[in-house]
XYZ file of C-alpha atoms in Angstrom:
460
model
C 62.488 -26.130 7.240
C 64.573 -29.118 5.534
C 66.811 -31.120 6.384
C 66.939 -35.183 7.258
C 68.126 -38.061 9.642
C 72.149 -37.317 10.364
C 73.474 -40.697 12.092
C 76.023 -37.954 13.420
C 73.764 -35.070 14.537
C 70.272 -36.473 14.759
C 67.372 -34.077 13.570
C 68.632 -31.534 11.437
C 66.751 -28.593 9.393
C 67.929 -25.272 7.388
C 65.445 -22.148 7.810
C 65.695 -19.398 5.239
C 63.569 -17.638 3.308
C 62.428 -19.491 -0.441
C 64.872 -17.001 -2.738
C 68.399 -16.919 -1.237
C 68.857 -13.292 -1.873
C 67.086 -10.508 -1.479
C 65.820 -7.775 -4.159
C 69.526 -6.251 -4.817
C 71.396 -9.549 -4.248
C 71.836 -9.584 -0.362
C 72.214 -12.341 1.353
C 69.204 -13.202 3.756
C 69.022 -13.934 7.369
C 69.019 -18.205 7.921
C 70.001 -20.460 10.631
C 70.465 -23.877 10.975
C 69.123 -26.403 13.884
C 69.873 -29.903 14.253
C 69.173 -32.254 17.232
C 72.377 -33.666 19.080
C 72.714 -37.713 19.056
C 74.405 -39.755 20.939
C 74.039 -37.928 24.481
C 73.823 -41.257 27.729
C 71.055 -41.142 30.013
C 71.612 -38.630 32.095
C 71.976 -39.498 35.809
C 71.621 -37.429 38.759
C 75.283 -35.751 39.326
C 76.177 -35.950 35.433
C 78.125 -32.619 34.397
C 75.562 -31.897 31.580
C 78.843 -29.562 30.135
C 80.562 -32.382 29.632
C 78.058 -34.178 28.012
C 76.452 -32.092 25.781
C 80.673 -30.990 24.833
C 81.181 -34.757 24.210
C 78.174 -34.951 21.787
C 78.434 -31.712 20.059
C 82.434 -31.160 19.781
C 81.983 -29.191 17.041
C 79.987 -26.349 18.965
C 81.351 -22.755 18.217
C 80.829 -19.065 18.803
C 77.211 -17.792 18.656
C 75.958 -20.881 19.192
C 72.400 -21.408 20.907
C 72.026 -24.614 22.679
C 68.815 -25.948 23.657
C 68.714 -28.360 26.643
C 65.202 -29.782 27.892
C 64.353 -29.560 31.318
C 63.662 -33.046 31.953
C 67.484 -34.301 31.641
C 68.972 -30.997 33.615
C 65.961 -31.341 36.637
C 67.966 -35.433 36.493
C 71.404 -34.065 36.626
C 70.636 -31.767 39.584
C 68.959 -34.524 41.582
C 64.745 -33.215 41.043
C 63.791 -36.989 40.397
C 62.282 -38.160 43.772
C 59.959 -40.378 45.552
C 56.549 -39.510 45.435
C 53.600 -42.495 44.991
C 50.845 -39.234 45.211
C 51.650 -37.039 42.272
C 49.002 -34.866 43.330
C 50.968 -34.457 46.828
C 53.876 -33.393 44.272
C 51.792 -31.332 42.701
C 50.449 -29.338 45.912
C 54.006 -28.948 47.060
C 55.498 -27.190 44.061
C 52.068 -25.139 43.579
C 52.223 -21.216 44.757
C 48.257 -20.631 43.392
C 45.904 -22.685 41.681
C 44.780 -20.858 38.246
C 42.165 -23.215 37.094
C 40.889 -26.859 37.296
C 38.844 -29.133 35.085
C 38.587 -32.491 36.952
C 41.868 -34.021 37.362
C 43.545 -31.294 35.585
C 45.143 -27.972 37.252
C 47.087 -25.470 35.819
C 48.431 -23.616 38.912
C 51.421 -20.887 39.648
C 54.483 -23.252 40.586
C 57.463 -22.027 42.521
C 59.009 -20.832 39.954
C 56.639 -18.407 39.140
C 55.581 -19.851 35.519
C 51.810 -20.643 35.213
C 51.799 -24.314 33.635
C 49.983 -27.542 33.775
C 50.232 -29.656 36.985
C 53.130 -27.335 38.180
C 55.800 -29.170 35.835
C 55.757 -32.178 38.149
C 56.027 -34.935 35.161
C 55.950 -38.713 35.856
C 56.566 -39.638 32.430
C 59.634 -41.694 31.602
C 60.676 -41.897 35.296
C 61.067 -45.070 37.455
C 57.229 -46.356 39.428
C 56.761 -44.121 42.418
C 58.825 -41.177 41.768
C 58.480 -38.265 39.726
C 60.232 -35.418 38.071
C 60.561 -32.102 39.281
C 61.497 -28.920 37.254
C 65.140 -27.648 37.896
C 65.224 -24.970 41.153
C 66.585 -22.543 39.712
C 66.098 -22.644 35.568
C 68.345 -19.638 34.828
C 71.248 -20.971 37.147
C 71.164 -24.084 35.706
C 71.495 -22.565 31.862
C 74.605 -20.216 33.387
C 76.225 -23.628 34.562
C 76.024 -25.104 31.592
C 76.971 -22.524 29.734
C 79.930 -22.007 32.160
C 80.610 -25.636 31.555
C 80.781 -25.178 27.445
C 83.293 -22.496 27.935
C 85.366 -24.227 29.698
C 85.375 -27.428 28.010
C 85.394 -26.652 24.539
C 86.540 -22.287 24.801
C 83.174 -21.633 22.829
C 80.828 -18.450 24.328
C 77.518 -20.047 23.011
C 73.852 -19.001 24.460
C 71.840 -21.763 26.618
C 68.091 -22.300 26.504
C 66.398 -24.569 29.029
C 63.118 -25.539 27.833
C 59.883 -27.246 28.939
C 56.479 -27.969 27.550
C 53.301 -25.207 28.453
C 50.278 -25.491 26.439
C 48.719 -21.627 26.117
C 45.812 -19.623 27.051
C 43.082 -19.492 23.551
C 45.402 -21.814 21.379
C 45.313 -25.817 20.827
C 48.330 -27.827 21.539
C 51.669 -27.674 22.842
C 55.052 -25.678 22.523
C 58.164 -25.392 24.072
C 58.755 -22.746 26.056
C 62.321 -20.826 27.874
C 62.124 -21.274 31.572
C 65.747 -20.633 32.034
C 68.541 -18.768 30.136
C 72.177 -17.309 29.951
C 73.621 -15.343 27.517
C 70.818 -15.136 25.329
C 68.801 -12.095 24.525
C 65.280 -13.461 25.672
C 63.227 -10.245 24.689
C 63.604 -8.131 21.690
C 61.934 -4.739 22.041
C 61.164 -3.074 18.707
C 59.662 -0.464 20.497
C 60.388 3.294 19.425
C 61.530 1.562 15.909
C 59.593 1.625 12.470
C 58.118 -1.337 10.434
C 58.704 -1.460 6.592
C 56.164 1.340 5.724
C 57.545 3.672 8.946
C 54.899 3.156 10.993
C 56.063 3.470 14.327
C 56.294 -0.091 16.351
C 55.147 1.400 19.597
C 54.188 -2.348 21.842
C 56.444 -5.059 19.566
C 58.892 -7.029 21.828
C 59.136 -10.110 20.842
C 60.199 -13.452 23.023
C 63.046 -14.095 21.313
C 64.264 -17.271 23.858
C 60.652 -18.815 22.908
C 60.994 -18.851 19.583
C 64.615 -20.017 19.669
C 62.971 -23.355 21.865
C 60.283 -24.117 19.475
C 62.767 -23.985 17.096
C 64.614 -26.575 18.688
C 61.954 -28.507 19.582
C 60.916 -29.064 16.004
C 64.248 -31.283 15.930
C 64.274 -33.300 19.297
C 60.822 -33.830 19.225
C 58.695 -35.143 22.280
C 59.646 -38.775 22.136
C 62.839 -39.269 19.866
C 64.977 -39.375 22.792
C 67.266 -35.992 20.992
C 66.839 -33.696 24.393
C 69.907 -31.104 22.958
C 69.495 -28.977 20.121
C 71.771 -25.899 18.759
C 70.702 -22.900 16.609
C 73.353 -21.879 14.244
C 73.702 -18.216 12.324
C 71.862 -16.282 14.998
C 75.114 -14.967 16.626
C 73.609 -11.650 17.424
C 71.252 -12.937 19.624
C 74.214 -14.673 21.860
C 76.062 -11.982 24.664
C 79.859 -11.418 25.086
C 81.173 -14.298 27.745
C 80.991 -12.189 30.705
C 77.168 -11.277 30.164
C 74.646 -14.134 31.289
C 72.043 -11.936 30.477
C 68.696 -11.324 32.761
C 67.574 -14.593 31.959
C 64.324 -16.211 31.293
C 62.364 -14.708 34.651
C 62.043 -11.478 32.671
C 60.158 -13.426 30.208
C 57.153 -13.841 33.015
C 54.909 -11.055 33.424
C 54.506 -9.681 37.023
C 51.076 -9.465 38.943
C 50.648 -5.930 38.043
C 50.896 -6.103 34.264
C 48.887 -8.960 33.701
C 45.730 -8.891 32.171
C 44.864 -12.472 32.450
C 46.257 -13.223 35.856
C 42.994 -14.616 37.304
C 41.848 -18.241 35.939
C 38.438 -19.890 36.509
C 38.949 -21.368 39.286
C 40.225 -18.194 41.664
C 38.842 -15.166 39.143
C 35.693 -15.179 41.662
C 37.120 -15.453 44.939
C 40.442 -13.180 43.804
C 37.984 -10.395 42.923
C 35.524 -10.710 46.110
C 39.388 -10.810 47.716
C 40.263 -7.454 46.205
C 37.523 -5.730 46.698
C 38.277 -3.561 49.818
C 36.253 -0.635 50.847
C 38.449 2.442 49.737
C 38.340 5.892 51.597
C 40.705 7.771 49.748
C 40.565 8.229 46.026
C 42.918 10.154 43.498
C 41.559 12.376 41.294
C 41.920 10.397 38.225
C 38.487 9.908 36.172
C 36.716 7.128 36.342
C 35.975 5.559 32.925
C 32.075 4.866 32.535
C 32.291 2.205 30.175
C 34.058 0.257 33.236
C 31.378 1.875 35.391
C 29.048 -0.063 33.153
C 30.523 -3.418 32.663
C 30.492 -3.682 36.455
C 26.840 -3.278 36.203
C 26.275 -5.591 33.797
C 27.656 -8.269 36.323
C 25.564 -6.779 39.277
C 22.286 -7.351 36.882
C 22.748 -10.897 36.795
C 22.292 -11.265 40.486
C 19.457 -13.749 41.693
C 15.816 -12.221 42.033
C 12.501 -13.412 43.357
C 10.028 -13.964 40.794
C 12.366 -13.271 37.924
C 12.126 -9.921 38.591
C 14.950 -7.331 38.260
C 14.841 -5.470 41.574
C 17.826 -2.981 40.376
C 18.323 0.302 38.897
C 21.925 2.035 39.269
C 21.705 5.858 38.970
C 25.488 7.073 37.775
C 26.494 10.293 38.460
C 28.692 11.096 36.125
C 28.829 14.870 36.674
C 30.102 16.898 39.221
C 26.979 19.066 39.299
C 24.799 16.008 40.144
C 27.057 14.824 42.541
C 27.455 18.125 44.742
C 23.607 18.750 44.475
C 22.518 15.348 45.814
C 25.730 15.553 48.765
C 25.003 18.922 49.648
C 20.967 18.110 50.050
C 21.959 14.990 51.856
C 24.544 17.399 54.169
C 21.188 19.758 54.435
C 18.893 16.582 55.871
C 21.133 14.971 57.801
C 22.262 18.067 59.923
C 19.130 18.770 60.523
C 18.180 15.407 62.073
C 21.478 15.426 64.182
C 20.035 18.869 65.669
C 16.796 17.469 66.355
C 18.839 14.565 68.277
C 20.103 16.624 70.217
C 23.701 16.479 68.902
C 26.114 19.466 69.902
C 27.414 21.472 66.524
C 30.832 20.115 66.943
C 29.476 16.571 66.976
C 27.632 17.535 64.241
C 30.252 18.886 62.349
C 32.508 15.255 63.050
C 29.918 13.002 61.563
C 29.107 15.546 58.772
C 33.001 14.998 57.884
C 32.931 11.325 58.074
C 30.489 11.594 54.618
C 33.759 13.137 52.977
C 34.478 9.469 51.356
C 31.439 10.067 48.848
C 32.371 13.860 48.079
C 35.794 13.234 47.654
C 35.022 10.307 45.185
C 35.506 11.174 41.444
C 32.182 9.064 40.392
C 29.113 8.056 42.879
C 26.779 5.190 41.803
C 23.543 5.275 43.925
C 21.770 1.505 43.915
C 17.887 1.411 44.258
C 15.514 -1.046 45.015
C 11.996 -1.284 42.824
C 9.286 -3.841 44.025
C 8.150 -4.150 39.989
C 6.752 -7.989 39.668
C 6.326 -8.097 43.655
C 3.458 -9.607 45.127
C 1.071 -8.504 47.637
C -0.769 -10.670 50.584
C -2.908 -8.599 52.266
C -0.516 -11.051 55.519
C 1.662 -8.010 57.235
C 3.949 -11.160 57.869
C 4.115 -12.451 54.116
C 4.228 -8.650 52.993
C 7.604 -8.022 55.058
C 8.729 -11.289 54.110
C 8.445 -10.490 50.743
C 9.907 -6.931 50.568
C 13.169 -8.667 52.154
C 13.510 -10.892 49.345
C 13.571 -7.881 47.414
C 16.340 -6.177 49.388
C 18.602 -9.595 49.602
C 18.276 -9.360 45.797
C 19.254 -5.753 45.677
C 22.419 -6.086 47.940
C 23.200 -9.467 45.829
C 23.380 -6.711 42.730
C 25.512 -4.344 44.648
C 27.990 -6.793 45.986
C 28.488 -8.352 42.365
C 28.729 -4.761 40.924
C 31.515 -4.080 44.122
C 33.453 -7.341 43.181
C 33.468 -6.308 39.083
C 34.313 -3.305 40.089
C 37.448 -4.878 42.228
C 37.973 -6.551 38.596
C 38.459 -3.344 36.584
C 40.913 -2.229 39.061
C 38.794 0.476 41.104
C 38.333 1.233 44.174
C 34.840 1.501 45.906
C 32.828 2.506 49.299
C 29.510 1.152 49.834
C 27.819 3.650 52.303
C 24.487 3.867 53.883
C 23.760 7.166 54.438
C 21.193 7.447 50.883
C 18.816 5.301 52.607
C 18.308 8.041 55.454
C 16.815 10.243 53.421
C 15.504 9.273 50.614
C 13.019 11.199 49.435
C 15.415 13.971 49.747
C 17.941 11.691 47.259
C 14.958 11.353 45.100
C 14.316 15.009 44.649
C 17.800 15.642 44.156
C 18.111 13.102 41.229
C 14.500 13.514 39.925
C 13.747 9.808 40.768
C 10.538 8.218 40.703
C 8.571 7.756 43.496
C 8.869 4.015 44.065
C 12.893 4.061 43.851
C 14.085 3.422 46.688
C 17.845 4.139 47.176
C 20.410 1.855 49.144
C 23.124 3.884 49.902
C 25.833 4.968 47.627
C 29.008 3.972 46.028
C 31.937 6.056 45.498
C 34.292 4.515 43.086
C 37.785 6.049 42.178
C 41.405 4.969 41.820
C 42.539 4.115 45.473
C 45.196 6.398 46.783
C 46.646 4.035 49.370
C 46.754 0.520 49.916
C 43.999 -0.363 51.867
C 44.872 -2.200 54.867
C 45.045 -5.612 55.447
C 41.883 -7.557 56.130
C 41.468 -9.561 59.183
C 42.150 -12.848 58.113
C 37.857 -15.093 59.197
C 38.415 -18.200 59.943
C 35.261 -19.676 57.938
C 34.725 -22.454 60.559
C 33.750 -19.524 62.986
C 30.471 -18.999 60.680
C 29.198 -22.577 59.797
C 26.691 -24.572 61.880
C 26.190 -27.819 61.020
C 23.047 -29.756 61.366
């Protein structure tokens, strides 16, 4: 980048590569960027068109323009009163990701995951605050709009705003609303140099194109325009706004990272539902096995480890335990009396764990426990035991939740189990505590009643 101080453009900077022409003599690929001077302070109810047309006459086809946020959220009336910027704050904010003291990054309306919601009380009058524009991607097809009409040039608009990012230091600047430029580039089903097929490149085109500009305004330089120039093929015909910058935000579903610190707990307790139905995809055991990683680091008396997870990873295993468990527990309906087709109803309500794909059976072991010789202190201390041991399967349910699978915690192992330790060749002091299928879910599970907490808390 290079380039210096134009009394007539502000900021300006040349990017090419460091031999002007390629191997044979081509020409290669540059652009130019260079900060607009001269723009007022914008008020609310300026027609930023006008403006940014007054400042830049010289503005042409294939143009990108690069407009921060800060003077489009004053044109369209976002400054307002607000002495609590935290109230701001909570009133823009969909979801709170994460927190660290005073600092939130949290889901605003607008769907983008940022830093205190883009509320900014920077450079705005004592008492009020700044608000990001309603609608980014309308605002960039005004303006746009605007530029045709005033000067007859089809240029591209980027609106831009500041995010800091997820494992890097510092800050960029980011598209949070565009028209008539393509925001994503996907390379996909192309080749790279050597013809190796580019099979998950798309690249954020409208991102780049506002750090770019941003190198030029800068943060405090008072230069909130910029234009790209020589990247025409990146601008649409003047009837195409394009999809605009929402398709730059990844939806619920495809993103990895969606929980922060400060919900990833209570999201995950959230989704874990118990699940009845199952597809018949396999389960994979590594996840299997991260899930009881987390259940292992449940608290134990004693610093014990009260747990031991038997997998059954087979189909084999699994019909011979549920078929000796089917075995034992007709047998004690009979002896309760229970007419065959009553017997056959609550034999069919066990279908959950044969229909499962994978069954995880939890057991208790009293290793490290101490004995009394007090019947009281005995019992006492086997229930410590069994807290600890539903404390491991309830973290293993909730990782589960986190790896996307479905799960059924049922009892019916611990009514009969010595005949779930001869199935599974157990040791004698295992003692099982039910069984978890775990699959896919076929079916949304339905909606949980919502508890108010209130109804569960005595005070003294």
């Amino acid at each position: 980048m290079t380039g210096a101080r134009d009394d007539t453009t502000g900021a300006t900077g040349t990017a090419r590569a460091a031999d002007p022409a390629g191997p044979a003599g081509d020409a290669v690929p540059e652009y130019r960027v260079w900060a607009l001077a001269g723009l007022p302070e914008v008020q609310q109810g300026d027609d930023l068109a006008k403006l940014i047309a007054a400042a830049g006459p010289g503005l042409a086809d294939g143009d990108v323009v690069i407009v921060t946020s800060k003077i489009v959220s004053k044109a369209e009336g976002r400054l307002v009163e607000a002495s609590d910027r935290e109230a701001a704050i909570d009133a823009e904010t969909v979801r709170v990701v994460a927190r660290r003291g005073s600092l939130r990054i949290v889901e605003n309306r607008q769907g983008l995951v940022m830093a205190a919601a883009g509320v900014d009380a920077s450079n705005t009058p004592a008492g009020t605050v700044l608000l990001l524009p309603e609608d980014p991607d309308a605002s960039a097809r005004a303006i746009r709009a605007g530029l045709r009409d005033t000067l007859g040039v089809n240029v591209g608009v980027v609106v831009t705003d500041t995010f800091g990012r997820p494992w890097r230091a510092g800050l960029t600047d980011v598209t949070i609303g565009a028209a008539g430029v393509r925001v994503l580039d996907d390379l996909r089903g192309g080749v790279d140099a050597h013809g190796n097929p580019l099979v998950a490149t798309v690249v954020a085109t409208a991102d780049e194109l506002a750090s770019a500009g941003d190198l030029v305004k800068g943060k405090a330089a008072g230069l909130p325009v910029a234009v790209v120039r020589g990247l025409g093929h990146l601008v649409a015909g003047a009837a195409d706004d394009g999809e605009g910058a929402r398709a730059l935000v990844r939806d619920a579903a495809s993103d990895m990272f969606r929980l922060g610190t400060s919900e990833a707990v209570r999201e995950a307790v959230t989704l874990r539902r118990t699940v009845r139905a199952f597809t018949g995809e396999p389960v994979d055991p590594a996840a299997v096995r991260r899930a009881v990683a987390a259940a292992v680091t449940a608290p134990a008396p004693h610093h014990t480890t009260p747990w031991r997870f038997v997998l059954l990873e087979s189909e084999e295993s699994r019909v011979r335990l549920l078929d000796a468990m089917r075995d034992a527990w007709i047998a004690d309906l009979r002896k309760d009396g229970k007419s065959e087709e009553s017997v056959a109803k609550r034999v069919r309500r066990g279908d959950v764990l044969r229909n499962a794909p994978y069954l995880v059976v939890p057991c208790l072991v009293m290793d490290g426990s101490h004995t009394y010789g007090d019947p009281r202190r005995d019992a006492a201390e086997r229930e410590m035991f069994v807290v600890a041991t539903g404390a491991g399967v309830q973290n293993l349910l909730v990782a589960l939740a986190g790896e996307q699978l479905g799960s059924a915690w049922v009892s019916s192992t611990m009514f009969c189990r010595d005949v779930v330790r001869e199935a599974l060749a157990l040791p004698p002091d295992w003692d099982p505590m039910g069984a978890v299928a775990v699959g896919k879910a076929a079916e949304e599970p339905r909606a949980r009643a919502e508890r108010d907490p209130e109804g569960f808390i005595e005070v003294r």
